[in-house]
Coordinates of C-alpha atoms and ligand atoms in Angstrom, one line a residue:
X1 CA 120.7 95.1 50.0
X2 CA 120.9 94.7 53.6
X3 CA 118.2 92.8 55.3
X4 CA 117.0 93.0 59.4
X5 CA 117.2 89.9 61.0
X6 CA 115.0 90.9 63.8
X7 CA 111.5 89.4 64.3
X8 CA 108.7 91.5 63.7
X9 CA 107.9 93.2 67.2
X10 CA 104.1 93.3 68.4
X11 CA 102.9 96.7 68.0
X12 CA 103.8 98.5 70.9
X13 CA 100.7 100.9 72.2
X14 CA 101.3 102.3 75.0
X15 CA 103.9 104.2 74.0
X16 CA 103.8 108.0 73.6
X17 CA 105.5 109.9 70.8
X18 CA 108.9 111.3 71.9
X19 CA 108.7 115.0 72.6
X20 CA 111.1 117.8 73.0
X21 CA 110.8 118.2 77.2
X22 CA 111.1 122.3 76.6
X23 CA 107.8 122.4 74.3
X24 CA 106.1 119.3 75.5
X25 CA 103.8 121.4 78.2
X26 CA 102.6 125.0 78.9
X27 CA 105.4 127.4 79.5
X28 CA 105.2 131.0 81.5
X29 CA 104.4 133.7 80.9
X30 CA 101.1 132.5 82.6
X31 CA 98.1 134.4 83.0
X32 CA 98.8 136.3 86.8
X33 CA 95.8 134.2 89.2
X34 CA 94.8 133.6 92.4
X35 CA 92.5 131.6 94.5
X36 CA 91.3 131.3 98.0
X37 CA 93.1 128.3 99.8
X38 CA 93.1 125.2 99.6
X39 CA 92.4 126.0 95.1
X40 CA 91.1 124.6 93.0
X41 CA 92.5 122.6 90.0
X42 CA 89.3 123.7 87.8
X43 CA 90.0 127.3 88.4
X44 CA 93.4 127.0 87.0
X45 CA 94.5 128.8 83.4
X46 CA 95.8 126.7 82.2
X47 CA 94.7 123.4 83.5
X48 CA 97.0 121.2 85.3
X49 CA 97.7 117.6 83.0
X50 CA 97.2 115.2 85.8
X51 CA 96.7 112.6 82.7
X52 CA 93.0 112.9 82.4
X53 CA 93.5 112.2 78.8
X54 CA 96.6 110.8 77.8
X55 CA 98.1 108.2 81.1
X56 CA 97.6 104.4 80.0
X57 CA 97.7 102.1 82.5
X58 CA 99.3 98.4 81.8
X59 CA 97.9 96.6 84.8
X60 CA 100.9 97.1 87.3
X61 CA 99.0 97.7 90.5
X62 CA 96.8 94.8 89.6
X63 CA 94.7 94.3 92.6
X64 CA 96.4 97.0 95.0
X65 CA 94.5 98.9 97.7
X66 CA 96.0 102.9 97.8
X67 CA 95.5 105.3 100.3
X68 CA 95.9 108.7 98.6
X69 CA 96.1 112.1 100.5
X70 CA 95.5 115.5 98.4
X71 CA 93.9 113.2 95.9
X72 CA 91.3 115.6 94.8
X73 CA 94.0 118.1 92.7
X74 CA 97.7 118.3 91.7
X75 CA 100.4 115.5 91.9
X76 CA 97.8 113.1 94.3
X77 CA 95.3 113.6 91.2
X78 CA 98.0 112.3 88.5
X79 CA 98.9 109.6 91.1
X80 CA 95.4 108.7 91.7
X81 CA 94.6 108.6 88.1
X82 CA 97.4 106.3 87.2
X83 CA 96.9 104.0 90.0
X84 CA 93.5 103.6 89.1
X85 CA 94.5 102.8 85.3
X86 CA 97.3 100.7 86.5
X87 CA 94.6 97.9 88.3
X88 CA 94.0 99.7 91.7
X89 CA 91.3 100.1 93.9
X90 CA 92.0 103.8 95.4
X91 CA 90.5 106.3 98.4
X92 CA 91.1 109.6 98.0
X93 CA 91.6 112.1 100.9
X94 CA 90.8 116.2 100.8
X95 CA 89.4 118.7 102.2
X96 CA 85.5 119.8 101.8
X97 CA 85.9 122.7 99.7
X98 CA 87.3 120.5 97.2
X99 CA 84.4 118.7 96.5
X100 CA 84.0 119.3 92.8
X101 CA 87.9 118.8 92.0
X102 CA 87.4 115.4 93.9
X103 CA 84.0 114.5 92.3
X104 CA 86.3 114.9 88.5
X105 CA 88.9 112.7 89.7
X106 CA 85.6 109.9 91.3
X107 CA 84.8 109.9 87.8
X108 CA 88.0 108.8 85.9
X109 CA 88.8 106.4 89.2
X110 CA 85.5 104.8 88.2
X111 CA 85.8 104.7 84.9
X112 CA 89.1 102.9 84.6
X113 CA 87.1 99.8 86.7
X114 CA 88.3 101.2 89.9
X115 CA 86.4 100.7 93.6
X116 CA 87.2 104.4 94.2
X117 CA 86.3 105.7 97.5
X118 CA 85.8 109.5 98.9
X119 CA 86.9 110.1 102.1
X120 CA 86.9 114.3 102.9
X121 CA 87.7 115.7 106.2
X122 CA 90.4 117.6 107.7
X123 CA 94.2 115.8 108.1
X124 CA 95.1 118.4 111.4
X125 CA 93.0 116.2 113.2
X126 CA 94.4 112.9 114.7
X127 CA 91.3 111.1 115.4
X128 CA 89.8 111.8 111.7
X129 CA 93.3 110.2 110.7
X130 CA 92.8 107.2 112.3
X131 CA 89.4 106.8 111.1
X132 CA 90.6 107.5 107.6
X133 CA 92.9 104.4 107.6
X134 CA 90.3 102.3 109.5
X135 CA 87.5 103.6 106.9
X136 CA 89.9 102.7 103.5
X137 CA 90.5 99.6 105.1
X138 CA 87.3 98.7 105.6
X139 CA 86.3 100.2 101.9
X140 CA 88.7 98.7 99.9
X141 CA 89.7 95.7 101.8
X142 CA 92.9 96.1 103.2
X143 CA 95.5 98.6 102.6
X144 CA 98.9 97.8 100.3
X145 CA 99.8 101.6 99.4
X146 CA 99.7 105.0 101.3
X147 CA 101.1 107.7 99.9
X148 CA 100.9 110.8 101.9
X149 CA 101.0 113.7 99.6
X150 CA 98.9 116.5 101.4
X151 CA 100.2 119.7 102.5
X152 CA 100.1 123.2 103.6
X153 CA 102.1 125.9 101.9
X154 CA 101.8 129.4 102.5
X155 CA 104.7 132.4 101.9
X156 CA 105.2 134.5 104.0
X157 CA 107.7 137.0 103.5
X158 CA 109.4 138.1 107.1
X159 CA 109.7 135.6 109.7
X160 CA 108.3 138.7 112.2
X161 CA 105.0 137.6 110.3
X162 CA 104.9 133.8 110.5
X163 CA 102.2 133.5 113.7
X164 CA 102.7 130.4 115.6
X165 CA 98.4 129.8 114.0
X166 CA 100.4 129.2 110.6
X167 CA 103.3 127.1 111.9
X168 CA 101.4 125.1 113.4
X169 CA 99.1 124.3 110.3
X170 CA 101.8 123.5 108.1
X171 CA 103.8 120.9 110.8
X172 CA 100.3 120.1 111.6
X173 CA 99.2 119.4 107.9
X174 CA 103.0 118.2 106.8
X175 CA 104.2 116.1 109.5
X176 CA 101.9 115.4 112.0
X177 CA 99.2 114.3 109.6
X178 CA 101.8 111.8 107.8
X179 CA 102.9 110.1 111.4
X180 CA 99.6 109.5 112.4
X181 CA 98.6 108.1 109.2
X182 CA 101.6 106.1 109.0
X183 CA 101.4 104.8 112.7
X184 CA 97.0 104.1 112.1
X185 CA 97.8 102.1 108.7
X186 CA 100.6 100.1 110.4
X187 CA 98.9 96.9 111.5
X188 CA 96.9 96.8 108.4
X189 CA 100.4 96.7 105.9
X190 CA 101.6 93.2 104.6
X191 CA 105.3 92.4 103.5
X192 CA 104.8 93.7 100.0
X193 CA 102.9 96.7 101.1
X194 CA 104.9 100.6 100.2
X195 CA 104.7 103.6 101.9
X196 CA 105.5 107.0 99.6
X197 CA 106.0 110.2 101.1
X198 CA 106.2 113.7 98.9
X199 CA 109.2 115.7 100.0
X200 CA 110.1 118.8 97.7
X201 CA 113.1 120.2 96.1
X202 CA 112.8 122.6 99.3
X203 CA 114.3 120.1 101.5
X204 CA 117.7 120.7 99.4
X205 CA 117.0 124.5 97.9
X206 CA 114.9 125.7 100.7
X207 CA 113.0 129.3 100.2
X208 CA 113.5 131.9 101.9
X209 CA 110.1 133.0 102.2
X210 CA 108.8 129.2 102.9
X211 CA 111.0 128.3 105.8
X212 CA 107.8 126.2 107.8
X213 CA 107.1 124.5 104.6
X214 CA 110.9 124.0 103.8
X215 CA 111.6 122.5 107.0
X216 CA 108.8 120.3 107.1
X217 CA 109.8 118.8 103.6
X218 CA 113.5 118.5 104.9
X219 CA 111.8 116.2 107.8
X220 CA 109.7 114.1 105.5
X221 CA 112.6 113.2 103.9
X222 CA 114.8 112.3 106.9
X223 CA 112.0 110.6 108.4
X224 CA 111.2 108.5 105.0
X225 CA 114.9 107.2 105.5
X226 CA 114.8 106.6 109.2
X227 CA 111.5 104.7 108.7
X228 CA 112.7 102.4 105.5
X229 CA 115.5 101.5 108.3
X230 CA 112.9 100.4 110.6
X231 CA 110.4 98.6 108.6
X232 CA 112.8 97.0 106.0
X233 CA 112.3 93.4 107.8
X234 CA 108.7 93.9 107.9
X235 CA 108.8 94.1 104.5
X236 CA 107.4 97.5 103.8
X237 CA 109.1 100.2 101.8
X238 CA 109.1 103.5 102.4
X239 CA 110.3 106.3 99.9
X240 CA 109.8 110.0 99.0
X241 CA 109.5 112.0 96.1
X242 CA 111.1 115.6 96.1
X243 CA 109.4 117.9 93.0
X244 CA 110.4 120.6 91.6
X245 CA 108.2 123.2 90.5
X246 CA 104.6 121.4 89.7
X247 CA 101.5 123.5 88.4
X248 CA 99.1 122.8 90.5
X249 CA 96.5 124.6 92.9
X250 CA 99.2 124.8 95.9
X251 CA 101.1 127.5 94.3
X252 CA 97.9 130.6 93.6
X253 CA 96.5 129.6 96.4
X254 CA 99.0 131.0 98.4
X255 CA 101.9 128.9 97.9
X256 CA 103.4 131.9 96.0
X257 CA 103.6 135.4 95.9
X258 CA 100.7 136.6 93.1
X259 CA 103.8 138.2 91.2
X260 CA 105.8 135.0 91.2
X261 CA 102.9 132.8 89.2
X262 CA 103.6 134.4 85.7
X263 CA 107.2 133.3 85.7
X264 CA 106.6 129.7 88.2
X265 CA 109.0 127.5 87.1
X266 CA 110.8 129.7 83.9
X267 CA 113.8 129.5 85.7
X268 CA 114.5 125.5 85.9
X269 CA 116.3 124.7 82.8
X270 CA 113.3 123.3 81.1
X271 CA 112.0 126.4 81.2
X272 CA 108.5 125.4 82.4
X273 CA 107.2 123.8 85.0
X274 CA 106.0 120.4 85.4
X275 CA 102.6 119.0 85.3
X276 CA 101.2 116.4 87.5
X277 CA 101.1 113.9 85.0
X278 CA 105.1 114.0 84.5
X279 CA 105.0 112.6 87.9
X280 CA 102.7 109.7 88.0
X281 CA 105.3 107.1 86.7
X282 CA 107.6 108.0 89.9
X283 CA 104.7 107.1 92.0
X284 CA 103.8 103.8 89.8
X285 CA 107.3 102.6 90.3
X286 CA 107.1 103.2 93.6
X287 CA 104.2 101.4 94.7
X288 CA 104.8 98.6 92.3
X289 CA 106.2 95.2 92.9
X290 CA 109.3 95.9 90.2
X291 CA 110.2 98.4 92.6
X292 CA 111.2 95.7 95.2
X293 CA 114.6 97.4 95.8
X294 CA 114.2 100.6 96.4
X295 CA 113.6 101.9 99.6
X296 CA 114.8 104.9 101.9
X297 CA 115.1 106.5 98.5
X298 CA 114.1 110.4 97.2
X299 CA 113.5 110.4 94.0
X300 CA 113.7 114.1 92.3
X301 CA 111.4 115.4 89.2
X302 CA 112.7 118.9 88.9
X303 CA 113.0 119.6 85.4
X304 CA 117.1 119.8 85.8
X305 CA 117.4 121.4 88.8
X306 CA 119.4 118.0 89.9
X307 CA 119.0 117.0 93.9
X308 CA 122.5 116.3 95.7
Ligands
LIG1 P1 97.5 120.5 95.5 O1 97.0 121.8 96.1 O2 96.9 120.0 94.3 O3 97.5 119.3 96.6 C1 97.6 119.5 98.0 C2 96.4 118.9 98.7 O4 96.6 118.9 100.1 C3 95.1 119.6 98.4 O5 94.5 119.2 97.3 C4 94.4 119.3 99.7 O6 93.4 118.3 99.4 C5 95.4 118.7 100.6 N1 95.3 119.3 102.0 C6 95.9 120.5 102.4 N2 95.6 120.7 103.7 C7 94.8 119.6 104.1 C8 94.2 119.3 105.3 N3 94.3 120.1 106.4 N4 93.5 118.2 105.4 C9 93.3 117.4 104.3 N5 93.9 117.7 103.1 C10 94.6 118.8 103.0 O7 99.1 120.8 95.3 P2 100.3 119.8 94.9 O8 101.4 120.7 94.5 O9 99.8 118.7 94.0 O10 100.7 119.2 96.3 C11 101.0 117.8 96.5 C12 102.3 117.6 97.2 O11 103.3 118.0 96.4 C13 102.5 118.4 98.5 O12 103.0 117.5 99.5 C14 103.4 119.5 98.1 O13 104.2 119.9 99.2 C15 104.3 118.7 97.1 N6 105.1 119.5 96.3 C16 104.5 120.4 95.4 C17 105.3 121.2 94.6 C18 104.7 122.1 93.5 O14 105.5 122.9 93.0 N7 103.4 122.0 93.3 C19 106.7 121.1 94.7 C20 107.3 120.2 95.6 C21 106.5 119.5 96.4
LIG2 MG1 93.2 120.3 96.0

């Protein structure tokens, strides 16, 4: 009879059961919704997953100080989640309206043992930028991660129809925002410290009825490698993330057409889309220390899609 050599392994718990990726989350047909902008992650059928109830942190952002935009909902919620289950002390930017979406997200921060922090106001605005990043700092003590994650998307259809009032929200909200962020939380980042920007799938596939929001994630990402360039001696990384098709408040709140939310992200060859939680480890890795090579990169979650 054969016999294993190997020594008995510690019980590993973290880990969650393999799962086929097809079935693992809701798939469309979804219920047709919308919602006034900016949404609202509770208003949602189904849900979002941003991890409430199922991300396990192992202490890899032990002691790290996040700056997280678009925290309240969506992708900055899973991040924000995760970081704060992963050892770190995070603020979370978003807008008023959002208050109860933020106040959920407070909650699991805190519980985790996080000193969590709600900053809301309005990223068009440069001087409420820099007070952001002079009011985290002051909150949590310093500053080792920003991840600029908010944004402005909005479809619109005929470029006769795109007013110069909603180009300039979404540079204002996309780019703008990130730069002056970026440039306020400079002087406050140590060697060590990362910088993660969220591009989209756009930037390579862009849409024909998004072509503000397209271009504006094909600058985030050109920036994110122009910037890694620069601040590579410093010792600060800088890196973007370019999902695919997330289900999160963006898209009924006007990030769609209404008739395109039954079928979001059916044609991806998962067949689904993904959930903010699928994203959180991207983030982690990111932000971490084990991460200490990777910079000026894009890393893709888009559910087979494939980036170039
Ligand atoms: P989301 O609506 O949950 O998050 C976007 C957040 O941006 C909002 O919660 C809001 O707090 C913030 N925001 C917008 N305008 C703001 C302003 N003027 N001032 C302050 N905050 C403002 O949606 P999400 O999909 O999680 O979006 C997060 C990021 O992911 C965005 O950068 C988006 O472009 C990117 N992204 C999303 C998808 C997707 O399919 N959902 C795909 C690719 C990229
Ligand atoms: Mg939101």
């Amino acid at each position: 009879m054969a016999t294993s050599r190997r020594a008995a392994r510690p019980s590993i718990r973290n880990a969650p059961p393999p799962a086929h990726p097809t079935e693992a989350y809701p798939k469309p047909p979804f219920a047709a919704q919308t919602q006034p902008w900016p949404g609202l992650a509770s208003r949602m059928q189904p849900r979002p997953d941003h991890g409430e109830a199922s991300y396990r942190g192992s202490g890899r952002l032990e002691g790290r100080r996040a700056l997280i935009t678009g925290g309240d909902s969506g992708i900055g919620r899973a991040v924000a989640i995760a970081y704060a289950r992963e050892g770190a002390d995070v603020a979370i930017n978003y807008l008023p309206d959002e208050v109860s979406d933020a106040q959920e997200v407070m909650e699991l921060m805190r519980e985790a043992g996080s000193n969590a922090v709600a900053m809301p106001g309005d990223l068009r605005d440069e001087a409420f930028c820099r007070r952001l990043v002079g009011q985290a700092v002051d909150e949590l003590g310093g500053l080792d991660v920003l991840v600029n994650n908010a944004a402005r998307q909005h479809a619109v259809k005929d470029l006769g129809e795109l007013t110069d009032e909603f180009f300039d929200w979404t540079v204002k909200t996309n780019l703008y925002a990130m730069f002056w962020l970026t440039r306020a939380a400079l002087p406050y980042l140590q060697p060590g410290a990362t910088i993660i920007n969220t591009s989209s799938i756009v930037a390579f596939e862009p849409s024909d009825d998004l072509l503000d929001y397209s271009a504006t994630k094909g600058a985030i990402l050109v920036w994110t490698k122009a910037l890694a360039k620069q601040l590579a001696e410093r010792g600060i990384r800088v890196n973007a993330v370019a999902p695919g098709p997330f289900w999160t408040p963006l898209q009924p709140s006007g990030g769609q057409p209404p008739e395109d939310i039954p079928g979001f992200g059916g044609d991806t060859p998962v067949g689904r889309p993904g959930q903010p939680v699928e994203l959180a480890p991207v983030y982690v890795l990111l932000a971490s220390a084990e991460g200490s090579y990777l910079n000026g990169e894009v890393y893709g979650a888009t559910g087979g899609r494939s980036l170039p």
